[in-house]
PDB file of C-alpha atoms and ligand atoms in Angstrom:
ATOM      1  CA  MET A  21      83.002  38.324-193.172  1.00  0.00           C
ATOM      2  CA  SER A  22      81.715  41.104-190.985  1.00  0.00           C
ATOM      3  CA  ARG A  23      77.983  41.626-191.025  1.00  0.00           C
ATOM      4  CA  LYS A  24      76.500  44.912-189.869  1.00  0.00           C
ATOM      5  CA  PRO A  25      74.093  44.316-186.980  1.00  0.00           C
ATOM      6  CA  ILE A  26      70.515  45.286-187.795  1.00  0.00           C
ATOM      7  CA  ILE A  27      67.780  46.058-185.296  1.00  0.00           C
ATOM      8  CA  ALA A  28      64.333  46.372-186.835  1.00  0.00           C
ATOM      9  CA  GLY A  29      61.291  47.534-184.921  1.00  0.00           C
ATOM     10  CA  ASN A  30      58.043  45.923-186.039  1.00  0.00           C
ATOM     11  CA  TRP A  31      55.274  48.237-184.922  1.00  0.00           C
ATOM     12  CA  LYS A  32      52.532  45.881-186.136  1.00  0.00           C
ATOM     13  CA  MET A  33      49.132  47.647-186.118  1.00  0.00           C
ATOM     14  CA  PHE A  34      50.178  50.377-183.713  1.00  0.00           C
ATOM     15  CA  LYS A  35      50.647  54.153-184.038  1.00  0.00           C
ATOM     16  CA  THR A  36      48.756  56.827-185.895  1.00  0.00           C
ATOM     17  CA  VAL A  37      50.610  59.276-188.137  1.00  0.00           C
ATOM     18  CA  SER A  38      50.990  61.792-185.322  1.00  0.00           C
ATOM     19  CA  GLU A  39      52.150  59.134-182.843  1.00  0.00           C
ATOM     20  CA  ALA A  40      54.732  57.965-185.372  1.00  0.00           C
ATOM     21  CA  ALA A  41      55.966  61.536-185.875  1.00  0.00           C
ATOM     22  CA  SER A  42      56.315  62.072-182.148  1.00  0.00           C
ATOM     23  CA  PHE A  43      58.215  58.759-181.775  1.00  0.00           C
ATOM     24  CA  PHE A  44      60.581  59.676-184.577  1.00  0.00           C
ATOM     25  CA  ALA A  45      61.308  63.106-183.127  1.00  0.00           C
ATOM     26  CA  ASP A  46      62.252  61.394-179.856  1.00  0.00           C
ATOM     27  CA  VAL A  47      64.621  58.804-181.383  1.00  0.00           C
ATOM     28  CA  LYS A  48      66.220  60.964-184.067  1.00  0.00           C
ATOM     29  CA  GLY A  49      69.941  61.295-183.386  1.00  0.00           C
ATOM     30  CA  LYS A  50      69.705  58.835-180.480  1.00  0.00           C
ATOM     31  CA  ALA A  51      68.763  55.636-182.290  1.00  0.00           C
ATOM     32  CA  GLU A  52      71.586  56.364-184.722  1.00  0.00           C
ATOM     33  CA  VAL A  53      74.660  54.529-183.580  1.00  0.00           C
ATOM     34  CA  ASP A  54      77.806  53.778-185.559  1.00  0.00           C
ATOM     35  CA  GLY A  55      77.999  50.161-186.592  1.00  0.00           C
ATOM     36  CA  VAL A  56      74.315  49.302-186.053  1.00  0.00           C
ATOM     37  CA  GLU A  57      71.607  49.600-188.658  1.00  0.00           C
ATOM     38  CA  SER A  58      68.355  50.946-187.279  1.00  0.00           C
ATOM     39  CA  VAL A  59      65.095  50.168-189.090  1.00  0.00           C
ATOM     40  CA  ILE A  60      61.511  51.103-188.225  1.00  0.00           C
ATOM     41  CA  CYS A  61      58.816  48.982-189.871  1.00  0.00           C
ATOM     42  CA  ALA A  62      55.604  50.963-189.536  1.00  0.00           C
ATOM     43  CA  PRO A  63      51.978  50.688-190.701  1.00  0.00           C
ATOM     44  CA  PHE A  64      51.467  51.836-194.299  1.00  0.00           C
ATOM     45  CA  THR A  65      49.673  55.020-193.233  1.00  0.00           C
ATOM     46  CA  ALA A  66      52.707  56.287-191.297  1.00  0.00           C
ATOM     47  CA  LEU A  67      55.264  55.484-194.004  1.00  0.00           C
ATOM     48  CA  PRO A  68      55.169  58.711-196.086  1.00  0.00           C
ATOM     49  CA  SER A  69      55.785  61.024-193.137  1.00  0.00           C
ATOM     50  CA  LEU A  70      58.351  58.691-191.565  1.00  0.00           C
ATOM     51  CA  VAL A  71      60.318  58.465-194.816  1.00  0.00           C
ATOM     52  CA  GLU A  72      60.295  62.256-194.963  1.00  0.00           C
ATOM     53  CA  ALA A  73      61.357  62.592-191.318  1.00  0.00           C
ATOM     54  CA  ALA A  74      64.139  60.020-191.778  1.00  0.00           C
ATOM     55  CA  LYS A  75      65.806  61.955-194.603  1.00  0.00           C
ATOM     56  CA  GLY A  76      69.317  62.949-193.541  1.00  0.00           C
ATOM     57  CA  THR A  77      69.317  60.397-190.720  1.00  0.00           C
ATOM     58  CA  THR A  78      70.738  56.869-190.715  1.00  0.00           C
ATOM     59  CA  ILE A  79      67.392  55.344-189.723  1.00  0.00           C
ATOM     60  CA  ALA A  80      65.797  53.283-192.490  1.00  0.00           C
ATOM     61  CA  ILE A  81      62.051  52.906-192.868  1.00  0.00           C
ATOM     62  CA  GLY A  82      60.401  49.600-193.678  1.00  0.00           C
ATOM     63  CA  ALA A  83      56.923  48.270-194.430  1.00  0.00           C
ATOM     64  CA  GLN A  84      55.423  45.192-192.814  1.00  0.00           C
ATOM     65  CA  ASN A  85      53.995  43.595-195.946  1.00  0.00           C
ATOM     66  CA  LEU A  86      53.555  44.043-199.684  1.00  0.00           C
ATOM     67  CA  HIS A  87      51.547  42.424-202.449  1.00  0.00           C
ATOM     68  CA  PHE A  88      53.545  40.388-204.960  1.00  0.00           C
ATOM     69  CA  GLU A  89      51.970  42.039-208.009  1.00  0.00           C
ATOM     70  CA  ASP A  90      52.978  45.553-209.051  1.00  0.00           C
ATOM     71  CA  ASN A  91      49.347  46.663-209.445  1.00  0.00           C
ATOM     72  CA  GLY A  92      45.920  45.240-210.245  1.00  0.00           C
ATOM     73  CA  ALA A  93      42.499  44.472-208.855  1.00  0.00           C
ATOM     74  CA  PHE A  94      43.632  43.574-205.342  1.00  0.00           C
ATOM     75  CA  THR A  95      41.443  45.723-203.122  1.00  0.00           C
ATOM     76  CA  GLY A  96      43.197  46.910-199.999  1.00  0.00           C
ATOM     77  CA  GLU A  97      46.671  45.794-201.010  1.00  0.00           C
ATOM     78  CA  ILE A  98      49.913  47.774-201.377  1.00  0.00           C
ATOM     79  CA  SER A  99      52.603  46.885-203.936  1.00  0.00           C
ATOM     80  CA  GLY A 100      56.371  47.038-204.023  1.00  0.00           C
ATOM     81  CA  VAL A 101      56.139  49.705-206.726  1.00  0.00           C
ATOM     82  CA  MET A 102      54.207  51.906-204.299  1.00  0.00           C
ATOM     83  CA  LEU A 103      56.651  51.314-201.455  1.00  0.00           C
ATOM     84  CA  LYS A 104      59.664  52.035-203.646  1.00  0.00           C
ATOM     85  CA  ASP A 105      58.005  55.221-204.847  1.00  0.00           C
ATOM     86  CA  LEU A 106      57.655  56.329-201.213  1.00  0.00           C
ATOM     87  CA  GLY A 107      61.340  55.742-200.492  1.00  0.00           C
ATOM     88  CA  VAL A 108      60.826  52.731-198.236  1.00  0.00           C
ATOM     89  CA  LYS A 109      63.968  50.551-197.935  1.00  0.00           C
ATOM     90  CA  TYR A 110      62.907  47.370-196.130  1.00  0.00           C
ATOM     91  CA  VAL A 111      59.858  45.139-196.072  1.00  0.00           C
ATOM     92  CA  ILE A 112      58.989  42.383-193.612  1.00  0.00           C
ATOM     93  CA  ILE A 113      57.775  39.265-195.420  1.00  0.00           C
ATOM     94  CA  GLY A 114      56.171  36.144-193.986  1.00  0.00           C
ATOM     95  CA  HIS A 115      55.783  37.337-190.407  1.00  0.00           C
ATOM     96  CA  SER A 116      54.151  34.538-188.416  1.00  0.00           C
ATOM     97  CA  GLU A 117      51.092  36.738-187.803  1.00  0.00           C
ATOM     98  CA  ARG A 118      50.630  37.034-191.559  1.00  0.00           C
ATOM     99  CA  ARG A 119      51.196  33.320-192.026  1.00  0.00           C
ATOM    100  CA  ALA A 120      48.693  32.506-189.261  1.00  0.00           C
ATOM    101  CA  TYR A 121      45.964  35.129-189.746  1.00  0.00           C
ATOM    102  CA  PHE A 122      46.242  35.929-193.455  1.00  0.00           C
ATOM    103  CA  ALA A 123      47.016  32.466-194.842  1.00  0.00           C
ATOM    104  CA  GLU A 124      50.409  33.453-196.168  1.00  0.00           C
ATOM    105  CA  THR A 125      52.080  30.314-197.522  1.00  0.00           C
ATOM    106  CA  ASP A 126      55.719  29.613-198.386  1.00  0.00           C
ATOM    107  CA  GLU A 127      54.777  30.065-202.042  1.00  0.00           C
ATOM    108  CA  ILE A 128      53.320  33.523-201.381  1.00  0.00           C
ATOM    109  CA  VAL A 129      56.374  34.413-199.299  1.00  0.00           C
ATOM    110  CA  SER A 130      58.614  33.483-202.231  1.00  0.00           C
ATOM    111  CA  LYS A 131      56.587  35.626-204.644  1.00  0.00           C
ATOM    112  CA  LYS A 132      56.769  38.544-202.222  1.00  0.00           C
ATOM    113  CA  VAL A 133      60.545  38.189-201.861  1.00  0.00           C
ATOM    114  CA  HIS A 134      60.859  38.419-205.657  1.00  0.00           C
ATOM    115  CA  ALA A 135      58.527  41.433-205.717  1.00  0.00           C
ATOM    116  CA  ALA A 136      60.718  43.101-203.096  1.00  0.00           C
ATOM    117  CA  PHE A 137      63.890  42.648-205.141  1.00  0.00           C
ATOM    118  CA  LYS A 138      62.142  43.798-208.292  1.00  0.00           C
ATOM    119  CA  ASN A 139      61.419  47.062-206.487  1.00  0.00           C
ATOM    120  CA  ASP A 140      64.773  47.556-204.754  1.00  0.00           C
ATOM    121  CA  LEU A 141      63.369  46.723-201.328  1.00  0.00           C
ATOM    122  CA  THR A 142      65.363  44.591-198.908  1.00  0.00           C
ATOM    123  CA  PRO A 143      63.251  41.735-197.571  1.00  0.00           C
ATOM    124  CA  ILE A 144      63.283  40.790-193.904  1.00  0.00           C
ATOM    125  CA  VAL A 145      62.000  37.239-194.193  1.00  0.00           C
ATOM    126  CA  CYS A 146      60.560  35.645-191.083  1.00  0.00           C
ATOM    127  CA  VAL A 147      60.858  31.943-190.374  1.00  0.00           C
ATOM    128  CA  GLY A 148      60.160  30.020-187.206  1.00  0.00           C
ATOM    129  CA  GLU A 149      58.419  27.109-185.583  1.00  0.00           C
ATOM    130  CA  LYS A 150      55.191  26.791-183.601  1.00  0.00           C
ATOM    131  CA  LEU A 151      55.327  25.475-180.036  1.00  0.00           C
ATOM    132  CA  GLU A 152      53.986  22.060-181.033  1.00  0.00           C
ATOM    133  CA  GLU A 153      56.591  21.808-183.784  1.00  0.00           C
ATOM    134  CA  ARG A 154      59.326  22.624-181.294  1.00  0.00           C
ATOM    135  CA  GLU A 155      58.010  20.027-178.880  1.00  0.00           C
ATOM    136  CA  ALA A 156      57.944  17.461-181.679  1.00  0.00           C
ATOM    137  CA  GLY A 157      61.623  18.166-182.458  1.00  0.00           C
ATOM    138  CA  GLU A 158      60.695  19.734-185.796  1.00  0.00           C
ATOM    139  CA  THR A 159      62.257  23.193-185.290  1.00  0.00           C
ATOM    140  CA  LYS A 160      65.147  22.816-187.725  1.00  0.00           C
ATOM    141  CA  ASN A 161      63.083  21.023-190.309  1.00  0.00           C
ATOM    142  CA  VAL A 162      60.399  23.751-190.272  1.00  0.00           C
ATOM    143  CA  CYS A 163      63.023  26.508-190.513  1.00  0.00           C
ATOM    144  CA  SER A 164      64.796  24.708-193.324  1.00  0.00           C
ATOM    145  CA  VAL A 165      61.618  24.290-195.389  1.00  0.00           C
ATOM    146  CA  GLN A 166      60.653  27.948-194.889  1.00  0.00           C
ATOM    147  CA  THR A 167      64.180  29.166-195.665  1.00  0.00           C
ATOM    148  CA  VAL A 168      64.530  27.087-198.836  1.00  0.00           C
ATOM    149  CA  ALA A 169      61.154  28.389-200.048  1.00  0.00           C
ATOM    150  CA  ALA A 170      62.033  32.010-199.295  1.00  0.00           C
ATOM    151  CA  PHE A 171      65.329  31.824-201.232  1.00  0.00           C
ATOM    152  CA  GLN A 172      63.781  29.955-204.173  1.00  0.00           C
ATOM    153  CA  GLY A 173      64.957  31.454-207.476  1.00  0.00           C
ATOM    154  CA  LEU A 174      67.198  34.145-205.954  1.00  0.00           C
ATOM    155  CA  SER A 175      70.670  34.726-207.376  1.00  0.00           C
ATOM    156  CA  ALA A 176      73.599  34.486-204.960  1.00  0.00           C
ATOM    157  CA  SER A 177      73.961  38.273-204.965  1.00  0.00           C
ATOM    158  CA  GLN A 178      70.280  38.719-204.105  1.00  0.00           C
ATOM    159  CA  ALA A 179      70.501  36.005-201.461  1.00  0.00           C
ATOM    160  CA  ALA A 180      73.377  37.821-199.775  1.00  0.00           C
ATOM    161  CA  GLU A 181      71.135  40.882-199.345  1.00  0.00           C
ATOM    162  CA  VAL A 182      68.255  39.062-197.656  1.00  0.00           C
ATOM    163  CA  VAL A 183      67.754  39.588-193.945  1.00  0.00           C
ATOM    164  CA  VAL A 184      66.303  36.508-192.256  1.00  0.00           C
ATOM    165  CA  ALA A 185      64.480  36.833-188.949  1.00  0.00           C
ATOM    166  CA  TYR A 186      64.334  33.603-186.972  1.00  0.00           C
ATOM    167  CA  GLU A 187      61.270  34.019-184.789  1.00  0.00           C
ATOM    168  CA  PRO A 188      60.083  31.043-182.776  1.00  0.00           C
ATOM    169  CA  ILE A 189      56.344  31.688-182.790  1.00  0.00           C
ATOM    170  CA  TRP A 190      55.884  30.706-179.134  1.00  0.00           C
ATOM    171  CA  ALA A 191      58.283  33.537-178.205  1.00  0.00           C
ATOM    172  CA  ILE A 192      56.536  36.358-180.077  1.00  0.00           C
ATOM    173  CA  GLY A 193      54.753  38.788-177.795  1.00  0.00           C
ATOM    174  CA  THR A 194      54.711  36.263-174.969  1.00  0.00           C
ATOM    175  CA  GLY A 195      57.662  37.395-172.862  1.00  0.00           C
ATOM    176  CA  LYS A 196      59.054  33.844-173.286  1.00  0.00           C
ATOM    177  CA  SER A 197      62.248  34.354-175.220  1.00  0.00           C
ATOM    178  CA  SER A 198      64.428  31.596-176.602  1.00  0.00           C
ATOM    179  CA  THR A 199      67.749  31.232-174.795  1.00  0.00           C
ATOM    180  CA  SER A 200      70.543  32.841-176.749  1.00  0.00           C
ATOM    181  CA  GLU A 201      72.210  29.414-177.072  1.00  0.00           C
ATOM    182  CA  ASP A 202      69.069  27.851-178.576  1.00  0.00           C
ATOM    183  CA  ALA A 203      68.629  30.823-180.913  1.00  0.00           C
ATOM    184  CA  GLN A 204      72.288  30.521-181.984  1.00  0.00           C
ATOM    185  CA  ASP A 205      71.837  26.805-182.614  1.00  0.00           C
ATOM    186  CA  VAL A 206      68.866  27.341-184.941  1.00  0.00           C
ATOM    187  CA  ILE A 207      70.331  30.432-186.619  1.00  0.00           C
ATOM    188  CA  GLY A 208      73.636  28.657-187.240  1.00  0.00           C
ATOM    189  CA  TYR A 209      71.621  25.862-188.797  1.00  0.00           C
ATOM    190  CA  ILE A 210      69.681  28.310-191.011  1.00  0.00           C
ATOM    191  CA  ARG A 211      73.020  29.694-192.177  1.00  0.00           C
ATOM    192  CA  SER A 212      74.156  26.177-193.075  1.00  0.00           C
ATOM    193  CA  VAL A 213      70.947  25.678-195.079  1.00  0.00           C
ATOM    194  CA  ILE A 214      71.740  28.859-197.037  1.00  0.00           C
ATOM    195  CA  ALA A 215      75.323  27.626-197.579  1.00  0.00           C
ATOM    196  CA  GLY A 216      73.866  24.428-199.027  1.00  0.00           C
ATOM    197  CA  LEU A 217      71.701  26.435-201.419  1.00  0.00           C
ATOM    198  CA  TYR A 218      74.573  28.715-202.495  1.00  0.00           C
ATOM    199  CA  ASP A 219      78.053  28.618-200.957  1.00  0.00           C
ATOM    200  CA  ASP A 220      79.812  29.521-197.718  1.00  0.00           C
ATOM    201  CA  ALA A 221      80.598  33.089-198.786  1.00  0.00           C
ATOM    202  CA  THR A 222      76.965  33.844-199.607  1.00  0.00           C
ATOM    203  CA  ALA A 223      75.753  32.303-196.364  1.00  0.00           C
ATOM    204  CA  ALA A 224      78.366  34.277-194.433  1.00  0.00           C
ATOM    205  CA  ALA A 225      77.016  37.520-195.921  1.00  0.00           C
ATOM    206  CA  VAL A 226      73.358  36.961-194.985  1.00  0.00           C
ATOM    207  CA  ARG A 227      72.237  38.767-191.852  1.00  0.00           C
ATOM    208  CA  ILE A 228      70.090  36.635-189.571  1.00  0.00           C
ATOM    209  CA  GLN A 229      68.159  38.224-186.730  1.00  0.00           C
ATOM    210  CA  TYR A 230      66.556  36.639-183.711  1.00  0.00           C
ATOM    211  CA  GLY A 231      63.027  37.765-182.866  1.00  0.00           C
ATOM    212  CA  GLY A 232      60.757  36.902-179.966  1.00  0.00           C
ATOM    213  CA  SER A 233      60.443  39.002-176.809  1.00  0.00           C
ATOM    214  CA  VAL A 234      63.744  40.807-177.328  1.00  0.00           C
ATOM    215  CA  LYS A 235      64.081  43.645-174.811  1.00  0.00           C
ATOM    216  CA  PRO A 236      66.791  46.187-173.964  1.00  0.00           C
ATOM    217  CA  ASN A 237      67.936  43.922-171.136  1.00  0.00           C
ATOM    218  CA  ASN A 238      68.509  40.811-173.263  1.00  0.00           C
ATOM    219  CA  VAL A 239      69.498  42.176-176.689  1.00  0.00           C
ATOM    220  CA  ALA A 240      73.249  42.142-175.907  1.00  0.00           C
ATOM    221  CA  GLU A 241      73.091  38.482-174.967  1.00  0.00           C
ATOM    222  CA  TYR A 242      71.719  37.576-178.402  1.00  0.00           C
ATOM    223  CA  MET A 243      74.210  39.860-180.134  1.00  0.00           C
ATOM    224  CA  GLY A 244      77.011  37.999-178.355  1.00  0.00           C
ATOM    225  CA  GLN A 245      76.250  34.855-180.346  1.00  0.00           C
ATOM    226  CA  GLN A 246      78.359  34.401-183.460  1.00  0.00           C
ATOM    227  CA  ASP A 247      75.582  33.890-186.000  1.00  0.00           C
ATOM    228  CA  ILE A 248      73.045  36.364-184.580  1.00  0.00           C
ATOM    229  CA  ASP A 249      73.230  39.665-186.437  1.00  0.00           C
ATOM    230  CA  GLY A 250      70.451  41.624-184.816  1.00  0.00           C
ATOM    231  CA  ALA A 251      66.850  41.442-183.764  1.00  0.00           C
ATOM    232  CA  LEU A 252      63.338  41.934-185.066  1.00  0.00           C
ATOM    233  CA  VAL A 253      61.474  43.502-182.177  1.00  0.00           C
ATOM    234  CA  GLY A 254      57.768  44.047-181.669  1.00  0.00           C
ATOM    235  CA  GLY A 255      56.608  45.248-178.256  1.00  0.00           C
ATOM    236  CA  ALA A 256      59.908  46.732-177.103  1.00  0.00           C
ATOM    237  CA  SER A 257      60.223  48.864-180.264  1.00  0.00           C
ATOM    238  CA  LEU A 258      57.130  50.945-179.502  1.00  0.00           C
ATOM    239  CA  GLU A 259      58.532  53.278-176.854  1.00  0.00           C
ATOM    240  CA  PRO A 260      61.316  55.682-177.871  1.00  0.00           C
ATOM    241  CA  ALA A 261      63.506  55.035-174.811  1.00  0.00           C
ATOM    242  CA  SER A 262      63.229  51.293-175.249  1.00  0.00           C
ATOM    243  CA  TYR A 263      63.962  51.493-178.977  1.00  0.00           C
ATOM    244  CA  ILE A 264      67.041  53.648-178.348  1.00  0.00           C
ATOM    245  CA  ALA A 265      68.212  51.183-175.685  1.00  0.00           C
ATOM    246  CA  LEU A 266      67.829  48.297-178.140  1.00  0.00           C
ATOM    247  CA  ILE A 267      70.015  50.060-180.698  1.00  0.00           C
ATOM    248  CA  GLU A 268      72.572  50.937-178.013  1.00  0.00           C
ATOM    249  CA  GLY A 269      72.514  47.367-176.734  1.00  0.00           C
ATOM    250  CA  ALA A 270      73.294  45.970-180.169  1.00  0.00           C
ATOM    251  CA  LYS A 271      76.642  47.795-180.472  1.00  0.00           C
TER     252      LYS A 271
HETATM  253  C1  PEP B 316      57.682  40.535-183.759  1.00  0.00           C
HETATM  254  O1  PEP B 316      56.737  41.304-183.878  1.00  0.00           O
HETATM  255  O2  PEP B 316      58.229  40.070-184.755  1.00  0.00           O
HETATM  256  C2  PEP B 316      58.142  40.198-182.405  1.00  0.00           C
HETATM  257  C3  PEP B 316      59.215  39.466-182.262  1.00  0.00           C
HETATM  258  O3  PEP B 316      57.397  40.694-181.366  1.00  0.00           O
HETATM  259  P1  PEP B 316      57.864  40.778-179.812  1.00  0.00           P
HETATM  260  O4  PEP B 316      59.228  41.410-179.813  1.00  0.00           O
HETATM  261  O5  PEP B 316      56.828  41.613-179.166  1.00  0.00           O
HETATM  262  O6  PEP B 316      57.924  39.379-179.301  1.00  0.00           O
END
């Protein structure tokens, strides 16, 4: 089963509308490489103009969160219906920053994954252990629990569409990346958990990214591992040249 590599930039709370437009103008045509899917996950405010700018390109636009209800009295929230209406294709769900700072639980993550599918959005579901969990030998257990929760109630065909991002929390934004061998070990394990939930063919179809201080100079090393299908990248996705180099490096 060949899985198309996917590099997704997670801009977090960076870039105004005009900064996003300038970035896109710089990467257009260059961050479009045969055989690699290129995704930019931007703040909500930049999504309408980015979706417009991305028309006719192979770059997909993603959000970084959604609410699990379609609409309602949820002040400040954005729903899957709204993202679909904009033409957004991907949505990050359960990023560790949302789990840590916005009390996002496995149950909420599951509801959001269902809301994504209901609105034709592809979820990029983040799982990963804290430093103390790693030191206690709990990495695989934590990833298994989070993965099982995220796939709860999905059909095999939906499951095959999910993108999982394995992001050891101690490696996010710290410059301390996991070795590619360690990342492969955990990602291979996550794939085996998915096989246990469904079957080997479904697990073989799921794309699993590594995330955590991925840079242009180490992306190829991760891509060389058999179960690693791309990267979710924060800091190094913010500069056009670096983003282009990440896409090039994933070929
Ligand atoms: C992230 O935002 O998911 C991430 C992995 O950030 P960074 O690449 O900066 O570590």
